[in-house]
mmCIF file of C-alpha atoms in Angstrom:
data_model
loop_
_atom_site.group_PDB
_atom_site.id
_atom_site.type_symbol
_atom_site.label_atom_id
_atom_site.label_comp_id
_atom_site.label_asym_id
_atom_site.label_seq_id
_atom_site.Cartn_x
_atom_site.Cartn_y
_atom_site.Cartn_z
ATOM 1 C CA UNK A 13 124.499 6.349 71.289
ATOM 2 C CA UNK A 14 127.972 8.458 70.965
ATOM 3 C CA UNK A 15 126.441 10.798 68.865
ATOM 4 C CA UNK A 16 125.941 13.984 70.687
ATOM 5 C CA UNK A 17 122.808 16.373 69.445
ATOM 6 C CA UNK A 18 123.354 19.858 71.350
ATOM 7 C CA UNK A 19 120.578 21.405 73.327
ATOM 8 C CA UNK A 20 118.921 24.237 71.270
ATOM 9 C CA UNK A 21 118.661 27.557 73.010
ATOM 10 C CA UNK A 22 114.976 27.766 74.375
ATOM 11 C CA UNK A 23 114.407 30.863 72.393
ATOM 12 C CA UNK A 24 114.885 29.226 69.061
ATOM 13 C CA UNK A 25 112.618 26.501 70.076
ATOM 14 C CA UNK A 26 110.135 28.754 71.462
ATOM 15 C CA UNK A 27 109.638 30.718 68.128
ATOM 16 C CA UNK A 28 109.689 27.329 65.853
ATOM 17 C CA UNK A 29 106.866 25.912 68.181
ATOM 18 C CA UNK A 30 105.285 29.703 67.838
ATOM 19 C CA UNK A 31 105.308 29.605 63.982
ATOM 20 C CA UNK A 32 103.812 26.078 64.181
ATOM 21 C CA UNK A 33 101.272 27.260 66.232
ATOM 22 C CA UNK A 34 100.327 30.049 64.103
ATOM 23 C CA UNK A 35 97.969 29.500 60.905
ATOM 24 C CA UNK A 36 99.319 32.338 58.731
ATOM 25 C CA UNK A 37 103.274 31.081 58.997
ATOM 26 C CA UNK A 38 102.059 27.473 58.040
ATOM 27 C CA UNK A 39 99.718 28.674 55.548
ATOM 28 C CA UNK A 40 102.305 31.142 53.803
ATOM 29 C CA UNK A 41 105.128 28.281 54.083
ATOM 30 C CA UNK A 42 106.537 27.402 50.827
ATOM 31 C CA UNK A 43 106.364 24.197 52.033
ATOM 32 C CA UNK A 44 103.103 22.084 50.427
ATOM 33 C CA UNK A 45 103.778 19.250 52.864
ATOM 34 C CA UNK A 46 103.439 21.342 55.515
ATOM 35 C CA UNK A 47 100.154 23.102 54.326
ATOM 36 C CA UNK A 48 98.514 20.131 53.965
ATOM 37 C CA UNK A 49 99.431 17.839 56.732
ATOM 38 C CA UNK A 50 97.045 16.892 59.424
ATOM 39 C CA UNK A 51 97.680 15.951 63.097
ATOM 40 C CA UNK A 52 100.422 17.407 65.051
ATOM 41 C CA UNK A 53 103.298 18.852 64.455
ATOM 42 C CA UNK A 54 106.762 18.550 66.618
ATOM 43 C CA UNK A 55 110.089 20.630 65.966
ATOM 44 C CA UNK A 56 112.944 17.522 66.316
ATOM 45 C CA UNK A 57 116.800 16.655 65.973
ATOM 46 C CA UNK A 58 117.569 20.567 66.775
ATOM 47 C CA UNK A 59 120.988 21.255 64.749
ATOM 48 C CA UNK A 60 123.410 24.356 65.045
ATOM 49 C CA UNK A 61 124.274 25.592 61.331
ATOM 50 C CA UNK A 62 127.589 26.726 61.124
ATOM 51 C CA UNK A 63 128.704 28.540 57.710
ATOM 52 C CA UNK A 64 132.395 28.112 56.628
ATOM 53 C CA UNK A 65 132.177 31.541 54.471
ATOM 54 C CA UNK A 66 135.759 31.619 53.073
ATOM 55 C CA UNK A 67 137.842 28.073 52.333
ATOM 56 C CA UNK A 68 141.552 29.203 52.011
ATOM 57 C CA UNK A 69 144.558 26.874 51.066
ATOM 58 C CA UNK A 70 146.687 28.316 54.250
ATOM 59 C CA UNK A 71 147.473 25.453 56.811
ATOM 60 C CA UNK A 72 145.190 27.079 59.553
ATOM 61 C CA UNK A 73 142.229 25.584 60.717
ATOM 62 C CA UNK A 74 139.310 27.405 58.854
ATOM 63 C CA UNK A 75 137.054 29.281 61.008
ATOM 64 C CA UNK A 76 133.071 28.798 61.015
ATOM 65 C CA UNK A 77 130.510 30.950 62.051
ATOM 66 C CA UNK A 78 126.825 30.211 64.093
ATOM 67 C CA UNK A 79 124.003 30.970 61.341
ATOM 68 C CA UNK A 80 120.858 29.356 62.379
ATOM 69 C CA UNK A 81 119.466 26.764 64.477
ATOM 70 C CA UNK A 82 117.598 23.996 62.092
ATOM 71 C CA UNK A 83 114.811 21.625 63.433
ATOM 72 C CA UNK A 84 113.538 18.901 61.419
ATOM 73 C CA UNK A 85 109.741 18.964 61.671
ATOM 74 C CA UNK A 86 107.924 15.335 61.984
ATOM 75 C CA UNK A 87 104.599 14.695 61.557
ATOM 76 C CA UNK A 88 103.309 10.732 62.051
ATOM 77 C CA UNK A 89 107.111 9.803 62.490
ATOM 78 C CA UNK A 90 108.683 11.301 59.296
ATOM 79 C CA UNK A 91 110.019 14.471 58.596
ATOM 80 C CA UNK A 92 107.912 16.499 56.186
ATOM 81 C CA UNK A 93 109.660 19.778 56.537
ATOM 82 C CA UNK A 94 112.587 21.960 58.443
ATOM 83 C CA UNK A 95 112.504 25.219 60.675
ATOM 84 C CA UNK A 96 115.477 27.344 60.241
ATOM 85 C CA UNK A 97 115.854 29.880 63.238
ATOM 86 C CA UNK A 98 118.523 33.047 63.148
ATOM 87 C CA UNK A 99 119.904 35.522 65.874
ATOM 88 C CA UNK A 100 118.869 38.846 65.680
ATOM 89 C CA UNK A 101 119.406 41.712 68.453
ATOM 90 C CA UNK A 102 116.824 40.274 70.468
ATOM 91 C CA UNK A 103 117.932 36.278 70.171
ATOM 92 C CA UNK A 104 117.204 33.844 68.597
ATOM 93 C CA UNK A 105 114.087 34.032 66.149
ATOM 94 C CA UNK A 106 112.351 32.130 63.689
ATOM 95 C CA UNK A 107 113.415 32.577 60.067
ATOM 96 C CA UNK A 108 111.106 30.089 57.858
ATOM 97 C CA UNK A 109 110.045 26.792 57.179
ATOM 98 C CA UNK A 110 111.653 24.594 53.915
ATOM 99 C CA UNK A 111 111.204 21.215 52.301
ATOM 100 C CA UNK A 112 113.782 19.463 49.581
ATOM 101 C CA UNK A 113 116.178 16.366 49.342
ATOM 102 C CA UNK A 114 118.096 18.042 52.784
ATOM 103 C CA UNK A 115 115.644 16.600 55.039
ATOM 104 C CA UNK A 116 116.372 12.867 53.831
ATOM 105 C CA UNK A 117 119.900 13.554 53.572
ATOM 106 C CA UNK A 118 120.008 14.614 57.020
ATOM 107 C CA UNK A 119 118.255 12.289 58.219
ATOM 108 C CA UNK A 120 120.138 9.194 56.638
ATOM 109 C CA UNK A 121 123.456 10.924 57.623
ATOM 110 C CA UNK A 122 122.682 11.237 61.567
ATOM 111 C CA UNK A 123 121.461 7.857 61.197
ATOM 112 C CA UNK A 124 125.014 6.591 59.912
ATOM 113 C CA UNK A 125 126.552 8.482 62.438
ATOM 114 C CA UNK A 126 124.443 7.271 65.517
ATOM 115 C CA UNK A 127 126.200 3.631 64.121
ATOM 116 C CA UNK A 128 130.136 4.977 64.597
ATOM 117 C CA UNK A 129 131.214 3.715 67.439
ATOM 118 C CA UNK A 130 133.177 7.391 67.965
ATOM 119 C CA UNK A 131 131.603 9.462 70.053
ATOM 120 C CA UNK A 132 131.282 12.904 67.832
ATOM 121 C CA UNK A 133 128.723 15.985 68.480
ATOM 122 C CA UNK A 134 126.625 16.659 65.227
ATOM 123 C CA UNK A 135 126.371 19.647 63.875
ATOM 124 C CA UNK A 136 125.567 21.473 60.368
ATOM 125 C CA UNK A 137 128.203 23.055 57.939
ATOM 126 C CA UNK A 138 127.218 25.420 54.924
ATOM 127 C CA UNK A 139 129.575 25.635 52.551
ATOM 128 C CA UNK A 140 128.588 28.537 50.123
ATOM 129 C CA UNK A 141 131.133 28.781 47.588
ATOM 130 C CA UNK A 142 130.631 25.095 46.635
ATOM 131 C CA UNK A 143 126.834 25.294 46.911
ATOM 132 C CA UNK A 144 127.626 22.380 49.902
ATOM 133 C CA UNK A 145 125.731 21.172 53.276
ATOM 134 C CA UNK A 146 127.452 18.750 55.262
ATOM 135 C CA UNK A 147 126.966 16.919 58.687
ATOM 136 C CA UNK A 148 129.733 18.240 60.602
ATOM 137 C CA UNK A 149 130.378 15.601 63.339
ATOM 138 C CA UNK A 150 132.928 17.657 65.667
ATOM 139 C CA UNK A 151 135.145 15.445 67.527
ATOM 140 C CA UNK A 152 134.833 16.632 71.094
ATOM 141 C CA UNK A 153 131.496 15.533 71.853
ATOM 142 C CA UNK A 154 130.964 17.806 75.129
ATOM 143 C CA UNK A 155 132.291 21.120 73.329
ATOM 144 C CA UNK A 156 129.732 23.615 74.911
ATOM 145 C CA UNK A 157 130.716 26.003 71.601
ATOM 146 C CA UNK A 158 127.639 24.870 69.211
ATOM 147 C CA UNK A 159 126.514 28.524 70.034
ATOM 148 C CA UNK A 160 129.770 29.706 69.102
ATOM 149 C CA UNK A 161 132.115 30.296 65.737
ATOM 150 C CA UNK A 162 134.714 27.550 66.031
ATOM 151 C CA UNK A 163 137.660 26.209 64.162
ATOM 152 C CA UNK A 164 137.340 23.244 62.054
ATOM 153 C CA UNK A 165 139.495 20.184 63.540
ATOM 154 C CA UNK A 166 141.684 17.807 61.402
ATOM 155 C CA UNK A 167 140.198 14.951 63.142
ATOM 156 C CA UNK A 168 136.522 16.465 62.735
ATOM 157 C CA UNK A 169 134.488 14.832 60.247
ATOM 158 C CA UNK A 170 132.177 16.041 57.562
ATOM 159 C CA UNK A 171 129.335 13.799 55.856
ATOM 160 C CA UNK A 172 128.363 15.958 52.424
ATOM 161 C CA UNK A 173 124.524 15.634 52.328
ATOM 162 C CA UNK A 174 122.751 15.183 48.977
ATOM 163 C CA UNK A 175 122.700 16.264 46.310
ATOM 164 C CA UNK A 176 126.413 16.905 46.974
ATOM 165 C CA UNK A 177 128.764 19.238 44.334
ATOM 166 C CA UNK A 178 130.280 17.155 41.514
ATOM 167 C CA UNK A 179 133.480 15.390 42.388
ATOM 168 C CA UNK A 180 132.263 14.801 46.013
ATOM 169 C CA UNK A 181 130.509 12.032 47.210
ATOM 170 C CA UNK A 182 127.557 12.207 49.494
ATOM 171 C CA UNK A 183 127.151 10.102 52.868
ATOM 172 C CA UNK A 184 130.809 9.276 52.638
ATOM 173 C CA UNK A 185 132.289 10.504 55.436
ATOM 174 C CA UNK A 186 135.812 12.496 55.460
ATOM 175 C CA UNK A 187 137.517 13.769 58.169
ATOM 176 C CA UNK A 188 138.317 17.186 57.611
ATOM 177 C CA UNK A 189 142.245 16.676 57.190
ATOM 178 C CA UNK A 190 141.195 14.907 53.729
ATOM 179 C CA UNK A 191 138.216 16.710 52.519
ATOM 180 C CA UNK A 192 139.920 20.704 53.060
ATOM 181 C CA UNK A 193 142.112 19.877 50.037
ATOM 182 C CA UNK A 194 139.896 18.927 47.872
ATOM 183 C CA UNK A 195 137.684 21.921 49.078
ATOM 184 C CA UNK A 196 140.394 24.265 48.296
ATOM 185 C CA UNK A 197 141.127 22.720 44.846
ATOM 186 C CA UNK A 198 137.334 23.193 43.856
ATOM 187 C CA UNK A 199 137.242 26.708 44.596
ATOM 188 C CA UNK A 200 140.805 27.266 43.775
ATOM 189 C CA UNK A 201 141.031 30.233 40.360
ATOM 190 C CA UNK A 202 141.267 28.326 37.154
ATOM 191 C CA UNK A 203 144.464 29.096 34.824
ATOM 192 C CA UNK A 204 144.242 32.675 33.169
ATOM 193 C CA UNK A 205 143.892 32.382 29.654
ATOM 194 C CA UNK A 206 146.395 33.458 27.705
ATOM 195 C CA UNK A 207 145.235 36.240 24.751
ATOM 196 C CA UNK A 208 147.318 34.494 21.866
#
């Protein structure tokens, strides 16, 4: 399989098997799948979330930044929810369990990407200003930095999960190089209107 699915720290996956393990976080979880499961549950597919919090039209590699540590959460073989983790002062901790059209989309997109026959380490990107997740499958498959910020590469490529922003198609991947542009033109200012 070339696809490369970092180690999460053990801290992170201490505190999602914690919250599982605890009646009140499952039972306060705005997740109804999650309430009302029965039989185990297992944390799975650990992914770094990185957050690109600015796109800029300059030629320089836009920076990302480590948000959270996401774990799908299976029950009987499917995913029924997600675990999102976050670093405080003392590590990594967990933040809250979620459920929506991510979990599919994820889970379609790593599927795709287990089939490339390039060897890429999966990540997440967050895209804020265009409301936008994305499979970020980094092109240096034994980069140690999923715990670190990190530069987007021209030969990186993102997968837009769904639903993806209009004008962008989801599960089609893009390498970087081709998607920035189109980034940049979504979020670029509109023409000033004139007062005539």
């Amino acid at each position: 399989m070339p696809l490369h699915v970092p180690s999460a720290p053990a801290p992170a996956l201490r505190s999602v098997l914690a919250a599982l393990g605890s009646p009140t976080a499952v039972r306060q979880a705005r997740t109804s799948a999650l309430r009302s499961v029965q039989g185990p549950l297992s944390p799975e597919l650990p992914l770094p979330v990185h957050v690109l919090d600015r796109i800029t039209p300059t030629g320089t590699a836009p920076r990302t930044r480590l948000a959270a540590w996401r774990f799908l959460i299976r029950s009987e073989g499917r995913a029924i929810a997600a675990a999102d983790t976050m670093l405080t002062p003392d590590g990594w901790s967990f933040s809250h369990f979620f459920e929506g059209p991510y979990l599919a989309s994820t889970e379609l997109a790593v599927r795709q990407a287990e089939a490339s026959p390039t060897a890429y380490q999966a990540r997440l990107l967050s895209i804020p200003e265009l409301y936008m997740l994305t499979l970020w499958l980094h092109d240096n498959p034994d980069d140690d930095a999923a715990d670190a910020s990190g530069a987007l590469a021209p030969a990186d490529v993102l997968v837009p999960l769904a639903p993806a922003p209009p004008g962008i198609a989801a599960h089609r991947p893009h390498r970087v190089a081709d998607l920035l542009p189109v980034m940049t033109l979504r979020v670029a200012p509109g023409p000033l209107l004139s007062s005539a």
